[in-house]
Amino acid sequence: MNGQASQGRQPDTGVVLRTAGEADLDAAAALFRGYLDFYEVRVEDPDRPREFLAERIAKDESLVLLAEVPGAGTVGFAQVYRTFSSLALRPAWILGDLYVAPAGRRTGAATALLREVLRRAAASGAAAVQLETAYDNHVAQGLYEAEGFVRDEFHLYVHELKGLEGPA
């Protein structure tokens, strides 16, 4: 990652985005637990979300982006898995989780996170970003569709990155 990304990037909305590192694990884990609670996923070990994120960050297996809103703190996160698309024979990204806590809703944090995922994926040379969403999560579906994702199957969305520009 470049220095700009590690220091934080501020989109037009006033939301500040940054790449999560070890120092951010508590904030990221709290948001991850909020995400799991929202989808009613039960985790027996309350420290497992933090341990999971620590493992993924340490092994550079996933990118975790955090969104801060002035006055509200760290309110959102997106976790992206880098993979390889056998169809396109190019790198691809899978958006595993995107969550904005109640304090950050209606601030543009979700849109800022999603756009940053797309920007970084395009800059890396990825062919597409793919995600799954609950079929009844109309708020998420509306966001994804507004940003150019196309429903491929029942709850699978794909955003082809042809023509998207990389770093600004």
PDB file of C-alpha atoms in Angstrom:
ATOM      1  CA  MET A   1       0.000   0.000   0.000  1.00  0.00           C
ATOM      2  CA  ASN A   2       1.186   3.502  -0.648  1.00  0.00           C
ATOM      3  CA  GLY A   3       1.802   6.104   2.032  1.00  0.00           C
ATOM      4  CA  GLN A   4      -1.400   7.951   1.191  1.00  0.00           C
ATOM      5  CA  ALA A   5      -3.518   4.876   1.902  1.00  0.00           C
ATOM      6  CA  SER A   6      -1.796   4.115   5.198  1.00  0.00           C
ATOM      7  CA  GLN A   7      -2.233   7.720   6.396  1.00  0.00           C
ATOM      8  CA  GLY A   8      -5.877   7.775   5.400  1.00  0.00           C
ATOM      9  CA  ARG A   9      -7.750   8.935   2.329  1.00  0.00           C
ATOM     10  CA  GLN A  10     -10.599  11.395   2.571  1.00  0.00           C
ATOM     11  CA  PRO A  11     -13.352  11.117  -0.038  1.00  0.00           C
ATOM     12  CA  ASP A  12     -15.642  14.037  -0.840  1.00  0.00           C
ATOM     13  CA  THR A  13     -18.149  12.915   1.808  1.00  0.00           C
ATOM     14  CA  GLY A  14     -15.832  13.761   4.709  1.00  0.00           C
ATOM     15  CA  VAL A  15     -15.425  10.060   5.516  1.00  0.00           C
ATOM     16  CA  VAL A  16     -11.785   9.181   6.175  1.00  0.00           C
ATOM     17  CA  LEU A  17     -10.672   5.762   4.931  1.00  0.00           C
ATOM     18  CA  ARG A  18      -7.584   3.867   6.053  1.00  0.00           C
ATOM     19  CA  THR A  19      -6.092   0.421   5.839  1.00  0.00           C
ATOM     20  CA  ALA A  20      -6.386  -1.440   9.133  1.00  0.00           C
ATOM     21  CA  GLY A  21      -3.228  -2.663  10.799  1.00  0.00           C
ATOM     22  CA  GLU A  22      -2.502  -4.403  14.079  1.00  0.00           C
ATOM     23  CA  ALA A  23      -3.166  -1.204  16.059  1.00  0.00           C
ATOM     24  CA  ASP A  24      -6.713  -1.142  14.634  1.00  0.00           C
ATOM     25  CA  LEU A  25      -7.695  -4.684  15.575  1.00  0.00           C
ATOM     26  CA  ASP A  26      -9.954  -3.752  18.491  1.00  0.00           C
ATOM     27  CA  ALA A  27     -11.978  -1.280  16.420  1.00  0.00           C
ATOM     28  CA  ALA A  28     -12.140  -3.648  13.442  1.00  0.00           C
ATOM     29  CA  ALA A  29     -13.159  -6.580  15.647  1.00  0.00           C
ATOM     30  CA  ALA A  30     -15.931  -4.539  17.290  1.00  0.00           C
ATOM     31  CA  LEU A  31     -17.327  -3.709  13.848  1.00  0.00           C
ATOM     32  CA  PHE A  32     -16.951  -7.325  12.749  1.00  0.00           C
ATOM     33  CA  ARG A  33     -18.931  -8.437  15.806  1.00  0.00           C
ATOM     34  CA  GLY A  34     -21.595  -5.862  14.877  1.00  0.00           C
ATOM     35  CA  TYR A  35     -21.706  -7.336  11.382  1.00  0.00           C
ATOM     36  CA  LEU A  36     -22.081 -10.862  12.777  1.00  0.00           C
ATOM     37  CA  ASP A  37     -24.809  -9.720  15.174  1.00  0.00           C
ATOM     38  CA  PHE A  38     -26.652  -7.947  12.358  1.00  0.00           C
ATOM     39  CA  TYR A  39     -26.763 -11.185  10.360  1.00  0.00           C
ATOM     40  CA  GLU A  40     -27.486 -13.208  13.521  1.00  0.00           C
ATOM     41  CA  VAL A  41     -24.293 -15.261  13.214  1.00  0.00           C
ATOM     42  CA  ARG A  42     -23.449 -16.789  16.576  1.00  0.00           C
ATOM     43  CA  VAL A  43     -19.776 -17.069  17.545  1.00  0.00           C
ATOM     44  CA  GLU A  44     -19.038 -19.050  20.702  1.00  0.00           C
ATOM     45  CA  ASP A  45     -15.639 -17.455  21.385  1.00  0.00           C
ATOM     46  CA  PRO A  46     -16.058 -13.663  21.746  1.00  0.00           C
ATOM     47  CA  ASP A  47     -12.369 -13.135  20.866  1.00  0.00           C
ATOM     48  CA  ARG A  48     -12.621 -15.111  17.606  1.00  0.00           C
ATOM     49  CA  PRO A  49     -13.510 -12.132  15.360  1.00  0.00           C
ATOM     50  CA  ARG A  50     -10.382 -10.288  16.567  1.00  0.00           C
ATOM     51  CA  GLU A  51      -8.208 -13.405  16.199  1.00  0.00           C
ATOM     52  CA  PHE A  52      -9.603 -14.039  12.717  1.00  0.00           C
ATOM     53  CA  LEU A  53      -8.842 -10.490  11.558  1.00  0.00           C
ATOM     54  CA  ALA A  54      -5.372 -10.591  13.156  1.00  0.00           C
ATOM     55  CA  GLU A  55      -4.562 -13.795  11.272  1.00  0.00           C
ATOM     56  CA  ARG A  56      -5.818 -12.431   7.953  1.00  0.00           C
ATOM     57  CA  ILE A  57      -3.937  -9.132   8.332  1.00  0.00           C
ATOM     58  CA  ALA A  58      -0.689 -10.776   9.507  1.00  0.00           C
ATOM     59  CA  LYS A  59      -0.686 -13.215   6.583  1.00  0.00           C
ATOM     60  CA  ASP A  60      -1.716 -10.471   4.135  1.00  0.00           C
ATOM     61  CA  GLU A  61      -4.636 -12.705   3.121  1.00  0.00           C
ATOM     62  CA  SER A  62      -7.186  -9.939   3.199  1.00  0.00           C
ATOM     63  CA  LEU A  63      -7.416  -6.196   3.076  1.00  0.00           C
ATOM     64  CA  VAL A  64      -9.394  -4.538   5.847  1.00  0.00           C
ATOM     65  CA  LEU A  65     -10.468  -0.955   5.251  1.00  0.00           C
ATOM     66  CA  LEU A  66     -11.859   1.227   8.021  1.00  0.00           C
ATOM     67  CA  ALA A  67     -14.079   4.280   7.673  1.00  0.00           C
ATOM     68  CA  GLU A  68     -14.047   7.127  10.177  1.00  0.00           C
ATOM     69  CA  VAL A  69     -16.633   9.868  10.416  1.00  0.00           C
ATOM     70  CA  PRO A  70     -15.690  13.108  12.173  1.00  0.00           C
ATOM     71  CA  GLY A  71     -17.384  13.181  15.558  1.00  0.00           C
ATOM     72  CA  ALA A  72     -18.462   9.522  15.408  1.00  0.00           C
ATOM     73  CA  GLY A  73     -15.113   7.711  15.233  1.00  0.00           C
ATOM     74  CA  THR A  74     -14.482   4.457  13.372  1.00  0.00           C
ATOM     75  CA  VAL A  75     -17.902   3.430  12.133  1.00  0.00           C
ATOM     76  CA  GLY A  76     -17.408   1.044   9.225  1.00  0.00           C
ATOM     77  CA  PHE A  77     -15.247  -1.638   7.731  1.00  0.00           C
ATOM     78  CA  ALA A  78     -14.871  -3.658   4.556  1.00  0.00           C
ATOM     79  CA  GLN A  79     -12.964  -6.912   4.355  1.00  0.00           C
ATOM     80  CA  VAL A  80     -11.718  -8.040   0.958  1.00  0.00           C
ATOM     81  CA  TYR A  81     -10.230 -11.392   0.028  1.00  0.00           C
ATOM     82  CA  ARG A  82      -7.805 -11.466  -2.873  1.00  0.00           C
ATOM     83  CA  THR A  83      -8.176 -14.496  -5.108  1.00  0.00           C
ATOM     84  CA  PHE A  84      -7.627 -15.633  -8.686  1.00  0.00           C
ATOM     85  CA  SER A  85     -10.373 -15.847 -11.270  1.00  0.00           C
ATOM     86  CA  SER A  86      -9.956 -19.003 -13.335  1.00  0.00           C
ATOM     87  CA  LEU A  87     -12.476 -17.602 -15.802  1.00  0.00           C
ATOM     88  CA  ALA A  88     -10.655 -14.330 -16.484  1.00  0.00           C
ATOM     89  CA  LEU A  89      -7.182 -15.711 -15.702  1.00  0.00           C
ATOM     90  CA  ARG A  90      -6.574 -12.556 -13.698  1.00  0.00           C
ATOM     91  CA  PRO A  91      -6.598 -11.585 -10.046  1.00  0.00           C
ATOM     92  CA  ALA A  92     -10.032 -10.981  -8.580  1.00  0.00           C
ATOM     93  CA  TRP A  93     -11.285  -9.628  -5.275  1.00  0.00           C
ATOM     94  CA  ILE A  94     -14.139 -10.908  -3.149  1.00  0.00           C
ATOM     95  CA  LEU A  95     -15.833  -8.422  -0.852  1.00  0.00           C
ATOM     96  CA  GLY A  96     -16.442 -10.614   2.160  1.00  0.00           C
ATOM     97  CA  ASP A  97     -17.926  -8.141   4.598  1.00  0.00           C
ATOM     98  CA  LEU A  98     -19.060  -4.527   4.518  1.00  0.00           C
ATOM     99  CA  TYR A  99     -20.641  -3.091   7.634  1.00  0.00           C
ATOM    100  CA  VAL A 100     -21.402   0.374   8.954  1.00  0.00           C
ATOM    101  CA  ALA A 101     -22.444   0.735  12.591  1.00  0.00           C
ATOM    102  CA  PRO A 102     -25.621   2.685  13.420  1.00  0.00           C
ATOM    103  CA  ALA A 103     -23.548   5.769  14.366  1.00  0.00           C
ATOM    104  CA  GLY A 104     -22.173   5.919  10.828  1.00  0.00           C
ATOM    105  CA  ARG A 105     -25.289   5.300   8.789  1.00  0.00           C
ATOM    106  CA  ARG A 106     -26.452   8.029   6.430  1.00  0.00           C
ATOM    107  CA  THR A 107     -22.943   9.502   6.414  1.00  0.00           C
ATOM    108  CA  GLY A 108     -21.784   8.045   3.114  1.00  0.00           C
ATOM    109  CA  ALA A 109     -19.406   5.620   4.853  1.00  0.00           C
ATOM    110  CA  ALA A 110     -20.791   2.535   3.082  1.00  0.00           C
ATOM    111  CA  THR A 111     -20.557   4.163  -0.346  1.00  0.00           C
ATOM    112  CA  ALA A 112     -17.052   5.477   0.382  1.00  0.00           C
ATOM    113  CA  LEU A 113     -15.877   2.018   1.469  1.00  0.00           C
ATOM    114  CA  LEU A 114     -17.384   0.313  -1.561  1.00  0.00           C
ATOM    115  CA  ARG A 115     -15.893   2.831  -3.986  1.00  0.00           C
ATOM    116  CA  GLU A 116     -12.473   2.446  -2.355  1.00  0.00           C
ATOM    117  CA  VAL A 117     -12.662  -1.343  -2.718  1.00  0.00           C
ATOM    118  CA  LEU A 118     -13.438  -0.917  -6.421  1.00  0.00           C
ATOM    119  CA  ARG A 119     -10.669   1.661  -6.886  1.00  0.00           C
ATOM    120  CA  ARG A 120      -8.049  -0.501  -5.209  1.00  0.00           C
ATOM    121  CA  ALA A 121      -9.156  -3.636  -7.036  1.00  0.00           C
ATOM    122  CA  ALA A 122      -8.898  -1.836 -10.378  1.00  0.00           C
ATOM    123  CA  ALA A 123      -5.460  -0.466  -9.452  1.00  0.00           C
ATOM    124  CA  SER A 124      -4.261  -3.986  -8.636  1.00  0.00           C
ATOM    125  CA  GLY A 125      -5.279  -5.254 -12.070  1.00  0.00           C
ATOM    126  CA  ALA A 126      -8.187  -7.340 -10.810  1.00  0.00           C
ATOM    127  CA  ALA A 127     -10.746  -8.439 -13.379  1.00  0.00           C
ATOM    128  CA  ALA A 128     -13.742  -8.068 -11.092  1.00  0.00           C
ATOM    129  CA  VAL A 129     -15.036  -7.688  -7.560  1.00  0.00           C
ATOM    130  CA  GLN A 130     -17.570 -10.263  -6.444  1.00  0.00           C
ATOM    131  CA  LEU A 131     -19.795 -10.328  -3.383  1.00  0.00           C
ATOM    132  CA  GLU A 132     -22.613 -12.238  -1.812  1.00  0.00           C
ATOM    133  CA  THR A 133     -25.444 -10.598   0.059  1.00  0.00           C
ATOM    134  CA  ALA A 134     -28.514 -11.827   1.848  1.00  0.00           C
ATOM    135  CA  TYR A 135     -31.322 -11.966  -0.709  1.00  0.00           C
ATOM    136  CA  ASP A 136     -33.616  -9.945   1.541  1.00  0.00           C
ATOM    137  CA  ASN A 137     -31.120  -7.193   2.381  1.00  0.00           C
ATOM    138  CA  HIS A 138     -32.653  -4.535   0.125  1.00  0.00           C
ATOM    139  CA  VAL A 139     -30.544  -1.702   1.540  1.00  0.00           C
ATOM    140  CA  ALA A 140     -27.302  -3.482   0.638  1.00  0.00           C
ATOM    141  CA  GLN A 141     -28.631  -4.541  -2.754  1.00  0.00           C
ATOM    142  CA  GLY A 142     -29.561  -0.959  -3.575  1.00  0.00           C
ATOM    143  CA  LEU A 143     -26.087   0.254  -2.653  1.00  0.00           C
ATOM    144  CA  TYR A 144     -24.345  -2.414  -4.718  1.00  0.00           C
ATOM    145  CA  GLU A 145     -26.541  -1.860  -7.748  1.00  0.00           C
ATOM    146  CA  ALA A 146     -26.085   1.936  -7.534  1.00  0.00           C
ATOM    147  CA  GLU A 147     -22.313   1.409  -7.649  1.00  0.00           C
ATOM    148  CA  GLY A 148     -22.436  -0.809 -10.739  1.00  0.00           C
ATOM    149  CA  PHE A 149     -22.696  -4.327  -9.335  1.00  0.00           C
ATOM    150  CA  VAL A 150     -24.873  -6.678 -11.361  1.00  0.00           C
ATOM    151  CA  ARG A 151     -26.805  -9.573  -9.853  1.00  0.00           C
ATOM    152  CA  ASP A 152     -25.324 -12.737 -11.343  1.00  0.00           C
ATOM    153  CA  GLU A 153     -27.322 -15.296  -9.397  1.00  0.00           C
ATOM    154  CA  PHE A 154     -29.807 -15.388  -6.511  1.00  0.00           C
ATOM    155  CA  HIS A 155     -27.565 -13.418  -4.113  1.00  0.00           C
ATOM    156  CA  LEU A 156     -24.263 -13.171  -5.995  1.00  0.00           C
ATOM    157  CA  TYR A 157     -23.216  -9.786  -7.376  1.00  0.00           C
ATOM    158  CA  VAL A 158     -20.309  -9.028  -9.724  1.00  0.00           C
ATOM    159  CA  HIS A 159     -18.679  -5.762 -10.746  1.00  0.00           C
ATOM    160  CA  GLU A 160     -16.515  -6.047 -13.856  1.00  0.00           C
ATOM    161  CA  LEU A 161     -13.599  -3.626 -13.600  1.00  0.00           C
ATOM    162  CA  LYS A 162     -13.046  -2.969 -17.307  1.00  0.00           C
ATOM    163  CA  GLY A 163     -12.361   0.684 -17.831  1.00  0.00           C
ATOM    164  CA  LEU A 164     -12.155   1.638 -14.173  1.00  0.00           C
ATOM    165  CA  GLU A 165      -9.188   3.778 -13.334  1.00  0.00           C
ATOM    166  CA  GLY A 166      -6.736   2.972 -10.582  1.00  0.00           C
ATOM    167  CA  PRO A 167      -5.289   5.431  -8.042  1.00  0.00           C
ATOM    168  CA  ALA A 168      -6.462   9.015  -8.250  1.00  0.00           C
TER     169      ALA A 168
END
